[in-house]
Amino acid sequence: MISTTQIDNHAADSLFRILDHGKKKSIESDKFLDKLARTGILSDDPRIQELLNIFRVKEQEKRKSPTISSSEFNEILKQNALIKKSLTENLVIPDFEFFCKEVEDIFQETLKNTDGKVADYIPQLARVNPDHFAVSICTVDGQRFSFGDSKVNFCLQSSCKPINYCLALEELGEYKVHCHVGREPSGQSFNELALNSKGLPHNPMINAGAMMSCSLIDRENNTADRFDKVSKTWQALCGDKPVSFNNAVYLSERQTADRNFALAYFMREKNAFPEKTNLTETLEFYFQCCSIESCTNDLSVAAATLANAGTNPLTGKGIFKSSTVQNCLSLMLSCGMYDFSGEFAFKIGLPAKSGVSGALMLVIPNLMGISIWSPRLDQVGNTVRGVEFCKRLVERFSFHQYDSLTGHCKKINPRRKQNELMASKVMELIRAASFGDMDEIYRLQAEGVSPNTADYDGRTPLHLAACENQVEVVKHLIGNGVHLSPKDRWGNTPLNDATRFKNKEIKAMLEQAIKIKRNGKANVLAAVANN
Ligand code: GLN
């Protein structure tokens, strides 16, 4: 018997051979890291720091680029499942290099768009260079890539709202939170002086609702600790990368806050806040959250944490419960893009949240988080390039949440290897033929799976239908003009199978069809299928 360790060793040897191009029986650490980076595992990834330490020690000993022997490589693979997953192309986006090239193309196209104007209600936003553009991606397996000004900080503004909502949910649960805030899109601008029919903010993604979340978070504690809680959460979401605080933005926000104060008084008049809420403290807390700063490089990891149901892909820390994230993403989908939310949900079909700094957080559940930043805004306050980038992305890739319904033939699905995908569809068709599942057969054929395809053993849908006495399927396949006598790897044709399993009706049908075909009467073939 072969043990699993032996199998692992074989797998390790094969991978080593792929990396050891020069057949020197060793791999240079630089080349190894380069290969990992091409699969999206970057050198600041906390999950490969132990490996990097080994390289550093080797480097100090030898004073040159360290190498890894086959047995060391074997050991590395045993210790670190991520590396094996990455080298065997088993991460969620197997061909990450290809995917990034496509995204870069979209980035370059979108860069040309210089429409819109930067927010100017406070000088700190008005002064930002409007030409900045950054996009960062992080998959649920922690594969990362960035384009443009991805290390330049900007303030979160409204993109802080989903996280404040999550914090309130974690602390108080869905019922209590929604005693104070609704979950319907408002259909109005983010700071509209409007509440719902119960006198509550429409949802947590607009100003009134975000202030309400702030009033709920850690309310027994002092203001400093409450802010600490929020900024520590952002830090954890960003993969333990520190976030900063822009005090000038905070002071300006506080100084130009008439509308937000008006909203807060309106809510107080309607008894929307929990008892004993200090209005000024709540508003200041909200402005502080808006003034937290980070860059797309780190914020993409936060978005990926939401895509990954609340567990950070890089640190493995569980930050939010999956039910919290589900609620948050539902509201991001219906309310996250101001009064463009309905259009965004229709066209892009993904949860997102924007902010007046030009920030946009896009979540593709179970796949990736994307952080975009470009300060020029459209009429409703969304980043112009951000929205265009999302549109182009969904035009090219099957990321719209309902793309699965349409078969998304023309769009790229980077989730799995294309040949793997086709192989699995062939298997599905063969299975459907053996069970007589006509609906599934029609669906798969509509997706472009040929009824003449065979599995590894040369078994076709016609073989399986003939064995399992699926008369209806055989009729359908003959009517579709499939090859009537394909041989499997044991040399058997569907007719042999029908004879062997004594499926008389099918046997007669096949014999008749073969005869007609031999006489060159193709249209009579359809008649066989129809009778
Ligand atoms: N600080 C801004 C405000 O409260 C945030 C608004 C936004 O990003 N839409 O007005």
Coordinates of C-alpha atoms and ligand atoms in Angstrom, one line a residue:
M1 CA 0.0 0.0 0.0
I2 CA 1.2 3.5 -0.8
S3 CA 1.0 5.8 2.3
T4 CA -0.3 9.4 2.1
T5 CA 3.2 10.5 3.1
Q6 CA 4.6 8.8 0.0
I7 CA 2.0 10.6 -2.1
D8 CA 2.9 13.9 -0.5
N9 CA 6.5 13.3 -1.2
H10 CA 5.7 12.5 -4.9
A11 CA 3.7 15.8 -5.1
A12 CA 6.6 17.7 -3.5
D13 CA 9.1 16.2 -6.0
S14 CA 6.9 17.1 -8.9
L15 CA 6.6 20.7 -7.7
F16 CA 10.3 20.9 -7.0
R17 CA 11.0 19.8 -10.5
I18 CA 8.8 22.5 -11.9
L19 CA 10.7 25.2 -9.9
D20 CA 14.1 23.7 -10.5
H21 CA 14.4 24.8 -14.1
G22 CA 18.2 24.6 -14.2
K23 CA 18.2 21.1 -12.7
K24 CA 20.7 22.3 -10.1
K25 CA 18.9 20.2 -7.5
S26 CA 18.2 23.4 -5.6
I27 CA 15.9 26.4 -5.9
E28 CA 16.9 30.0 -5.3
S29 CA 14.8 31.6 -2.6
D30 CA 14.2 34.7 -4.8
K31 CA 12.8 32.7 -7.6
F32 CA 10.7 30.8 -5.1
L33 CA 9.2 34.0 -3.7
D34 CA 8.8 35.4 -7.2
K35 CA 6.7 32.3 -8.1
L36 CA 4.6 32.7 -5.0
A37 CA 4.1 36.4 -5.8
R38 CA 2.8 35.5 -9.2
T39 CA 0.1 33.4 -7.6
G40 CA -0.8 36.4 -5.5
I41 CA 1.0 35.5 -2.2
L42 CA 3.1 38.5 -1.5
S43 CA 6.2 38.7 0.7
D44 CA 4.5 40.8 3.4
D45 CA 1.8 38.0 3.8
P46 CA 1.8 37.0 7.5
R47 CA 1.4 33.4 6.5
I48 CA 4.8 33.1 4.9
Q49 CA 6.8 35.1 7.5
E50 CA 8.2 31.9 9.0
L51 CA 9.5 30.8 5.7
L52 CA 11.1 34.2 5.1
N53 CA 12.8 34.0 8.4
I54 CA 14.4 30.7 7.4
F55 CA 15.7 32.4 4.2
R56 CA 17.0 35.3 6.3
V57 CA 19.0 33.0 8.5
K58 CA 20.4 31.2 5.5
E59 CA 21.3 34.5 3.9
Q60 CA 23.2 35.6 7.0
E61 CA 25.1 32.3 7.1
K62 CA 26.1 32.2 3.4
R63 CA 26.0 35.9 2.5
K64 CA 24.4 35.3 -0.8
S65 CA 21.0 34.5 -2.2
P66 CA 20.0 31.4 -0.3
T67 CA 18.9 28.2 -2.0
I68 CA 16.5 25.4 -1.0
S69 CA 17.3 21.7 -1.4
S70 CA 14.7 19.2 -2.4
S71 CA 14.3 17.8 1.2
E72 CA 14.0 21.4 2.6
F73 CA 11.3 22.1 0.0
N74 CA 9.5 18.9 1.0
E75 CA 9.6 20.1 4.6
I76 CA 8.3 23.6 3.7
L77 CA 5.3 22.1 1.9
K78 CA 4.5 19.9 4.9
Q79 CA 4.6 22.8 7.3
N80 CA 2.7 25.3 5.1
A81 CA -0.5 24.2 3.4
L82 CA -0.8 27.6 1.7
I83 CA 2.4 27.2 -0.3
K84 CA 1.3 23.9 -1.6
K85 CA -2.1 25.2 -2.5
S86 CA -0.6 28.1 -4.3
L87 CA 2.0 26.1 -6.3
T88 CA -0.5 23.5 -7.3
E89 CA -2.9 26.3 -8.6
N90 CA -5.5 25.5 -6.1
L91 CA -6.2 29.0 -4.8
V92 CA -9.6 30.5 -5.5
I93 CA -8.2 32.3 -8.6
P94 CA -5.8 29.6 -10.0
D95 CA -4.4 31.8 -12.8
F96 CA -3.9 34.9 -10.9
E97 CA -1.4 36.4 -13.3
F98 CA -3.9 36.2 -16.2
F99 CA -6.6 37.7 -14.0
C100 CA -4.4 40.6 -13.0
K101 CA -3.5 41.4 -16.6
E102 CA -7.2 41.6 -17.4
V103 CA -7.8 43.9 -14.4
E104 CA -4.9 46.1 -15.4
D105 CA -6.4 46.5 -18.8
I106 CA -9.7 47.7 -17.1
F107 CA -7.6 50.0 -14.8
Q108 CA -5.9 51.6 -17.8
E109 CA -9.1 52.1 -19.7
T110 CA -10.8 53.7 -16.6
L111 CA -7.8 55.9 -15.9
K112 CA -8.7 57.9 -19.0
N113 CA -11.9 59.1 -17.4
T114 CA -11.4 62.5 -15.8
D115 CA -15.0 63.4 -15.3
G116 CA -16.4 64.6 -12.0
K117 CA -15.3 67.0 -9.3
V118 CA -13.6 66.4 -5.9
A119 CA -15.7 67.0 -2.8
D120 CA -15.2 70.6 -1.7
Y121 CA -17.4 70.9 1.4
I122 CA -14.2 70.9 3.5
P123 CA -10.8 72.2 2.4
Q124 CA -9.0 68.9 3.3
L125 CA -11.0 67.1 0.6
A126 CA -10.9 70.0 -1.9
R127 CA -7.1 70.0 -1.8
V128 CA -6.6 66.3 -2.6
N129 CA -5.0 65.7 -6.0
P130 CA -7.9 64.7 -8.3
D131 CA -5.8 62.5 -10.5
H132 CA -5.1 59.9 -7.9
F133 CA -6.3 56.4 -8.9
A134 CA -5.8 53.2 -7.1
V135 CA -7.3 49.7 -7.2
S136 CA -6.3 46.8 -4.9
I137 CA -7.6 43.3 -4.9
C138 CA -7.5 40.6 -2.2
T139 CA -9.1 37.2 -2.7
V140 CA -10.6 35.1 0.1
D141 CA -7.4 33.0 -0.1
G142 CA -5.3 36.2 0.4
Q143 CA -4.0 36.6 -3.2
R144 CA -3.3 40.3 -3.6
F145 CA -2.5 42.7 -6.3
S146 CA -2.5 46.5 -6.6
F147 CA -2.5 49.1 -9.3
G148 CA -1.8 52.9 -9.1
D149 CA -1.6 54.9 -5.9
S150 CA -2.4 52.0 -3.7
K151 CA -0.2 53.1 -0.8
V152 CA -1.5 56.7 -0.6
N153 CA -3.8 57.2 2.4
F154 CA -7.3 58.8 2.1
C155 CA -10.1 59.1 4.7
L156 CA -12.8 56.5 4.8
Q157 CA -15.7 59.0 5.0
S158 CA -18.9 57.0 4.3
S159 CA -17.1 53.8 3.7
C160 CA -16.8 53.6 7.5
K161 CA -20.5 53.0 7.7
P162 CA -20.8 49.3 7.0
I163 CA -18.2 48.5 9.7
N164 CA -19.9 50.6 12.3
Y165 CA -23.1 48.8 11.5
C166 CA -21.3 45.4 11.9
L167 CA -20.0 46.5 15.3
A168 CA -23.4 47.5 16.5
L169 CA -24.9 44.2 15.2
E170 CA -22.1 42.1 16.9
E171 CA -22.8 43.9 20.2
L172 CA -26.6 44.1 20.3
G173 CA -27.9 41.7 17.6
E174 CA -30.1 42.3 14.7
Y175 CA -33.4 42.9 16.6
K176 CA -32.1 45.6 18.9
V177 CA -30.2 47.4 16.2
H178 CA -33.1 47.5 13.9
C179 CA -35.3 49.0 16.6
H180 CA -33.3 52.2 15.9
V181 CA -32.6 52.0 12.2
G182 CA -34.5 50.7 9.2
R183 CA -33.2 48.7 6.3
E184 CA -34.9 50.2 3.2
P185 CA -33.1 52.3 0.6
S186 CA -34.0 56.0 1.1
G187 CA -34.0 56.9 -2.5
Q188 CA -32.6 60.3 -1.4
S189 CA -29.2 61.7 -1.0
F190 CA -27.0 60.6 1.9
N191 CA -27.6 63.6 4.1
E192 CA -31.2 64.3 3.2
L193 CA -33.2 65.6 6.1
A194 CA -35.6 62.6 6.0
L195 CA -36.6 59.7 8.2
N196 CA -38.8 56.8 7.6
S197 CA -42.5 56.5 8.6
K198 CA -41.5 55.3 12.1
G199 CA -39.2 58.3 12.6
L200 CA -36.1 56.2 12.2
P201 CA -33.2 56.6 9.7
H202 CA -33.9 54.6 6.5
N203 CA -30.8 52.4 6.8
P204 CA -27.3 52.3 8.3
M205 CA -25.5 53.3 5.0
I206 CA -26.6 57.0 5.0
N207 CA -25.6 59.7 7.4
A208 CA -28.6 59.5 9.8
G209 CA -28.3 55.7 10.0
A210 CA -24.5 55.8 10.5
M211 CA -24.9 58.3 13.4
M212 CA -27.4 55.8 14.9
S213 CA -24.8 53.0 14.6
C214 CA -22.3 55.2 16.4
S215 CA -24.8 55.9 19.2
L216 CA -25.1 52.1 19.7
I217 CA -21.5 51.0 19.7
D218 CA -20.0 50.4 23.1
R219 CA -22.3 53.0 24.6
E220 CA -21.4 52.3 28.2
N221 CA -17.8 53.1 27.6
N222 CA -15.9 56.5 27.4
T223 CA -15.4 58.2 24.0
A224 CA -11.7 57.4 23.8
D225 CA -12.3 53.7 24.2
R226 CA -15.2 53.7 21.8
F227 CA -13.0 55.2 19.1
D228 CA -10.2 52.8 20.0
K229 CA -12.6 49.9 19.4
V230 CA -13.5 51.1 15.9
S231 CA -9.9 51.8 14.8
K232 CA -8.7 48.5 16.3
T233 CA -11.4 46.8 14.3
W234 CA -10.3 48.5 11.1
Q235 CA -6.7 47.5 11.9
A236 CA -7.7 43.8 12.3
L237 CA -9.8 44.0 9.1
C238 CA -6.8 45.3 7.2
G239 CA -4.7 42.3 8.3
D240 CA -3.2 43.9 11.4
K241 CA -1.9 46.9 9.4
P242 CA -2.2 50.1 11.4
V243 CA -4.8 52.7 10.2
S244 CA -4.3 56.4 10.8
F245 CA -6.4 59.3 11.8
N246 CA -6.7 62.6 9.9
N247 CA -7.3 65.2 12.6
A248 CA -7.6 68.1 10.2
V249 CA -10.5 66.2 8.4
Y250 CA -12.1 65.6 11.8
L251 CA -11.9 69.2 12.9
S252 CA -13.3 70.4 9.5
E253 CA -16.1 67.9 9.6
R254 CA -17.0 69.1 13.1
Q255 CA -17.0 72.7 12.0
T256 CA -19.2 72.2 8.9
A257 CA -21.7 69.9 10.6
D258 CA -24.9 71.8 10.5
R259 CA -26.7 69.3 8.3
N260 CA -25.6 66.3 10.4
F261 CA -26.6 68.2 13.6
A262 CA -30.0 68.9 12.1
L263 CA -30.4 65.2 11.3
A264 CA -29.4 64.3 14.8
Y265 CA -31.9 66.7 16.4
F266 CA -34.6 65.5 14.0
M267 CA -33.9 61.9 15.2
R268 CA -33.9 63.0 18.8
E269 CA -37.2 64.7 18.4
K270 CA -38.6 61.4 17.1
N271 CA -37.1 59.5 20.0
A272 CA -35.1 57.4 17.6
F273 CA -31.9 57.2 19.7
P274 CA -31.6 54.9 22.7
E275 CA -32.2 56.7 26.0
K276 CA -29.5 59.0 27.4
T277 CA -27.7 59.4 24.1
N278 CA -25.3 62.3 24.2
L279 CA -25.8 64.0 20.8
T280 CA -22.6 65.9 20.5
E281 CA -20.5 62.9 21.6
T282 CA -22.3 60.7 19.1
L283 CA -21.7 63.2 16.2
E284 CA -18.1 63.6 17.2
F285 CA -17.7 59.9 17.3
Y286 CA -19.2 59.7 13.8
F287 CA -16.9 62.4 12.4
Q288 CA -13.9 60.5 14.0
C289 CA -14.9 57.3 12.2
C290 CA -15.2 59.2 8.9
S291 CA -11.6 60.6 9.5
I292 CA -9.9 57.3 9.8
E293 CA -7.4 56.9 7.0
S294 CA -5.9 54.0 5.1
C295 CA -4.9 53.0 1.6
T296 CA -6.5 50.7 -1.0
N297 CA -3.6 48.2 -0.4
D298 CA -4.8 47.6 3.1
L299 CA -8.5 48.3 2.7
S300 CA -8.8 45.6 0.0
V301 CA -8.0 43.1 2.8
A302 CA -10.8 44.6 4.9
A303 CA -13.2 44.1 1.9
A304 CA -11.9 40.6 1.5
T305 CA -12.7 39.9 5.1
L306 CA -16.3 40.7 4.3
A307 CA -16.1 38.5 1.2
N308 CA -14.8 35.8 3.4
A309 CA -17.8 35.9 5.8
G310 CA -15.9 37.8 8.6
T311 CA -12.6 35.9 8.8
N312 CA -9.5 37.8 7.7
P313 CA -7.8 35.9 4.8
L314 CA -4.3 36.9 5.9
T315 CA -4.4 36.6 9.6
G316 CA -7.1 33.9 9.9
K317 CA -8.7 36.0 12.7
G318 CA -12.5 35.8 13.0
I319 CA -13.6 39.5 13.2
F320 CA -17.3 39.3 12.6
K321 CA -19.8 36.5 12.7
S322 CA -21.0 35.3 9.3
S323 CA -24.6 36.4 10.1
T324 CA -23.4 39.9 10.8
V325 CA -21.6 40.0 7.4
Q326 CA -24.6 38.6 5.7
N327 CA -26.8 41.5 7.0
C328 CA -24.2 44.1 6.2
L329 CA -23.7 42.9 2.6
S330 CA -27.4 42.8 2.1
L331 CA -27.7 46.5 3.0
M332 CA -24.6 47.4 1.1
L333 CA -26.2 45.8 -2.0
S334 CA -29.5 47.7 -1.6
C335 CA -28.2 51.0 0.0
G336 CA -24.4 51.3 -0.3
M337 CA -24.1 53.6 -3.3
Y338 CA -26.3 56.6 -2.2
D339 CA -29.2 57.2 -4.6
F340 CA -27.4 55.2 -7.3
S341 CA -27.8 52.0 -5.2
G342 CA -30.7 50.5 -7.2
E343 CA -28.9 51.1 -10.5
F344 CA -25.7 49.7 -9.1
A345 CA -27.4 46.6 -7.8
F346 CA -29.1 46.2 -11.2
K347 CA -26.0 46.7 -13.4
I348 CA -23.1 45.5 -11.1
G349 CA -25.1 43.1 -8.8
L350 CA -22.6 43.3 -6.0
P351 CA -22.5 44.8 -2.5
A352 CA -20.4 48.0 -2.3
K353 CA -20.0 51.2 -0.3
S354 CA -18.6 54.5 -1.4
G355 CA -17.5 57.6 0.4
V356 CA -17.1 61.3 -0.6
S357 CA -13.3 61.0 -0.4
G358 CA -13.6 58.9 -3.6
A359 CA -13.4 55.6 -1.8
L360 CA -15.2 52.5 -2.9
M361 CA -15.3 49.1 -1.3
L362 CA -16.6 46.3 -3.5
V363 CA -17.3 42.8 -2.2
I364 CA -17.6 39.7 -4.3
P365 CA -18.8 37.1 -1.8
N366 CA -16.7 34.0 -1.4
L367 CA -14.2 35.4 -4.0
M368 CA -12.6 38.7 -3.3
G369 CA -12.7 42.2 -1.9
I370 CA -11.7 45.2 -4.0
S371 CA -10.8 48.7 -2.8
I372 CA -10.9 51.5 -5.2
W373 CA -9.9 55.2 -4.8
S374 CA -10.3 58.1 -7.1
P375 CA -11.4 61.5 -5.7
R376 CA -13.5 62.9 -8.6
L377 CA -17.2 62.4 -7.8
D378 CA -20.3 62.3 -9.8
Q379 CA -23.6 64.2 -9.0
V380 CA -24.7 61.8 -6.3
G381 CA -21.3 61.7 -4.6
N382 CA -19.9 58.4 -5.9
T383 CA -16.4 58.1 -7.4
V384 CA -16.7 58.4 -11.2
R385 CA -13.8 56.1 -12.0
G386 CA -14.8 53.7 -9.2
V387 CA -18.2 53.2 -10.7
E388 CA -16.8 52.9 -14.2
F389 CA -14.2 50.3 -13.0
C390 CA -17.0 48.2 -11.4
K391 CA -19.0 48.3 -14.6
R392 CA -16.1 47.3 -16.8
L393 CA -15.2 44.5 -14.3
V394 CA -18.6 43.0 -14.4
E395 CA -18.8 43.3 -18.2
R396 CA -15.6 41.2 -18.5
F397 CA -16.0 38.7 -15.6
S398 CA -18.9 36.7 -14.4
F399 CA -19.1 38.5 -11.1
H400 CA -22.7 39.9 -11.2
Q401 CA -24.5 37.8 -8.5
Y402 CA -27.0 36.5 -11.1
D403 CA -24.5 35.7 -13.9
S404 CA -24.9 32.1 -12.8
L405 CA -28.5 32.1 -14.2
T406 CA -27.6 33.2 -17.7
G407 CA -24.7 30.7 -18.1
H408 CA -22.4 33.8 -18.6
C409 CA -20.8 32.1 -21.6
K410 CA -19.1 35.2 -23.0
K411 CA -17.7 36.4 -19.6
I412 CA -14.5 35.1 -18.1
N413 CA -14.9 33.0 -14.9
P414 CA -11.5 33.2 -13.3
R415 CA -12.6 31.1 -10.3
R416 CA -11.6 27.8 -11.8
K417 CA -9.4 26.5 -14.5
Q418 CA -11.4 26.6 -17.8
N419 CA -10.6 23.0 -18.8
E420 CA -11.5 21.8 -15.3
L421 CA -14.8 23.6 -15.7
M422 CA -15.5 22.0 -19.1
A423 CA -14.5 18.6 -17.7
S424 CA -17.0 18.9 -14.9
K425 CA -19.8 19.9 -17.3
V426 CA -19.0 16.8 -19.4
M427 CA -19.4 14.7 -16.2
E428 CA -22.6 16.5 -15.4
L429 CA -24.0 15.7 -18.9
I430 CA -23.0 12.1 -18.6
R431 CA -24.6 11.8 -15.2
A432 CA -27.8 13.5 -16.4
A433 CA -28.0 11.1 -19.4
S434 CA -27.8 8.1 -17.0
F435 CA -30.5 9.5 -14.7
G436 CA -32.8 10.6 -17.6
D437 CA -32.6 14.2 -16.4
M438 CA -33.8 15.9 -19.5
D439 CA -33.9 19.5 -18.1
E440 CA -30.3 19.2 -17.1
I441 CA -29.4 17.8 -20.5
Y442 CA -31.1 20.8 -22.3
R443 CA -29.4 23.2 -19.9
L444 CA -25.9 21.8 -20.4
Q445 CA -26.3 21.7 -24.1
A446 CA -27.5 25.3 -24.0
E447 CA -24.2 26.1 -22.2
G448 CA -22.3 24.6 -25.1
V449 CA -21.5 21.2 -23.9
S450 CA -21.4 18.9 -26.9
P451 CA -23.5 15.7 -26.5
N452 CA -20.6 13.9 -28.3
T453 CA -18.2 14.5 -25.4
A454 CA -16.8 11.5 -23.6
D455 CA -15.3 10.9 -20.2
Y456 CA -11.8 9.6 -19.5
D457 CA -12.9 6.1 -20.3
G458 CA -14.5 7.1 -23.6
R459 CA -18.0 6.7 -22.2
T460 CA -20.5 9.1 -23.8
P461 CA -24.0 10.3 -22.8
L462 CA -25.4 7.8 -25.3
H463 CA -23.5 4.9 -23.7
L464 CA -24.9 5.7 -20.3
A465 CA -28.4 6.3 -21.5
A466 CA -28.3 2.9 -23.3
C467 CA -27.1 1.1 -20.2
E468 CA -29.6 2.7 -17.9
N469 CA -32.6 2.2 -20.3
Q470 CA -33.2 6.0 -20.6
V471 CA -35.4 5.8 -23.8
E472 CA -36.2 9.5 -23.8
V473 CA -32.5 10.5 -23.6
V474 CA -31.5 8.1 -26.4
K475 CA -34.3 9.5 -28.6
H476 CA -33.1 13.0 -27.9
L477 CA -29.4 12.2 -28.6
I478 CA -30.2 10.4 -31.8
G479 CA -32.4 13.4 -32.9
N480 CA -29.4 15.6 -32.2
G481 CA -27.4 13.6 -34.6
V482 CA -24.8 12.3 -32.1
H483 CA -22.2 9.7 -33.2
L484 CA -24.1 6.4 -33.0
S485 CA -21.3 4.0 -32.5
P486 CA -18.5 5.6 -30.4
K487 CA -16.3 3.1 -28.7
D488 CA -15.4 3.3 -25.1
R489 CA -11.9 2.2 -23.9
W490 CA -13.1 -1.4 -23.7
G491 CA -14.3 -1.2 -27.3
N492 CA -18.0 -1.2 -26.4
T493 CA -20.6 0.9 -28.4
P494 CA -23.9 2.1 -27.0
L495 CA -25.6 -0.7 -29.0
N496 CA -23.4 -3.3 -27.2
D497 CA -24.5 -1.8 -23.9
A498 CA -28.2 -1.8 -24.8
T499 CA -27.8 -5.5 -25.9
R500 CA -25.9 -6.5 -22.7
F501 CA -28.4 -4.9 -20.4
K502 CA -31.4 -6.2 -22.4
N503 CA -32.8 -2.8 -23.1
K504 CA -34.8 -3.9 -26.1
E505 CA -36.5 -0.7 -27.1
I506 CA -33.2 1.2 -27.2
K507 CA -31.5 -1.7 -29.0
A508 CA -34.1 -1.5 -31.7
M509 CA -33.9 2.3 -31.9
L510 CA -30.1 2.2 -32.3
E511 CA -30.1 -0.5 -34.8
Q512 CA -32.7 1.3 -36.9
A513 CA -30.8 4.6 -36.7
I514 CA -27.5 3.0 -37.6
K515 CA -29.1 1.4 -40.6
I516 CA -30.7 4.6 -41.8
K517 CA -27.5 6.5 -41.3
R518 CA -25.6 3.9 -43.3
N519 CA -28.0 4.4 -46.1
G520 CA -27.2 8.1 -45.9
K521 CA -30.8 9.3 -45.0
A522 CA -30.1 11.8 -42.3
N523 CA -33.6 13.3 -42.2
V524 CA -35.1 9.9 -41.6
L525 CA -32.9 9.8 -38.5
A526 CA -35.0 12.6 -37.0
A527 CA -38.1 10.5 -37.7
V528 CA -36.6 7.6 -35.6
A529 CA -36.1 10.0 -32.8
N530 CA -39.6 11.3 -33.1
N531 CA -41.4 8.0 -33.1
Ligands
GLN1 N1 -18.4 63.1 6.6 C1 -19.3 63.1 5.6 C2 -20.7 63.6 6.1 O1 -21.1 63.2 7.1 C3 -19.4 61.7 5.0 C4 -20.4 61.7 3.9 C5 -20.1 60.7 2.8 O2 -19.0 60.2 2.6 N2 -21.1 60.5 2.1 O3 -21.3 64.5 5.5

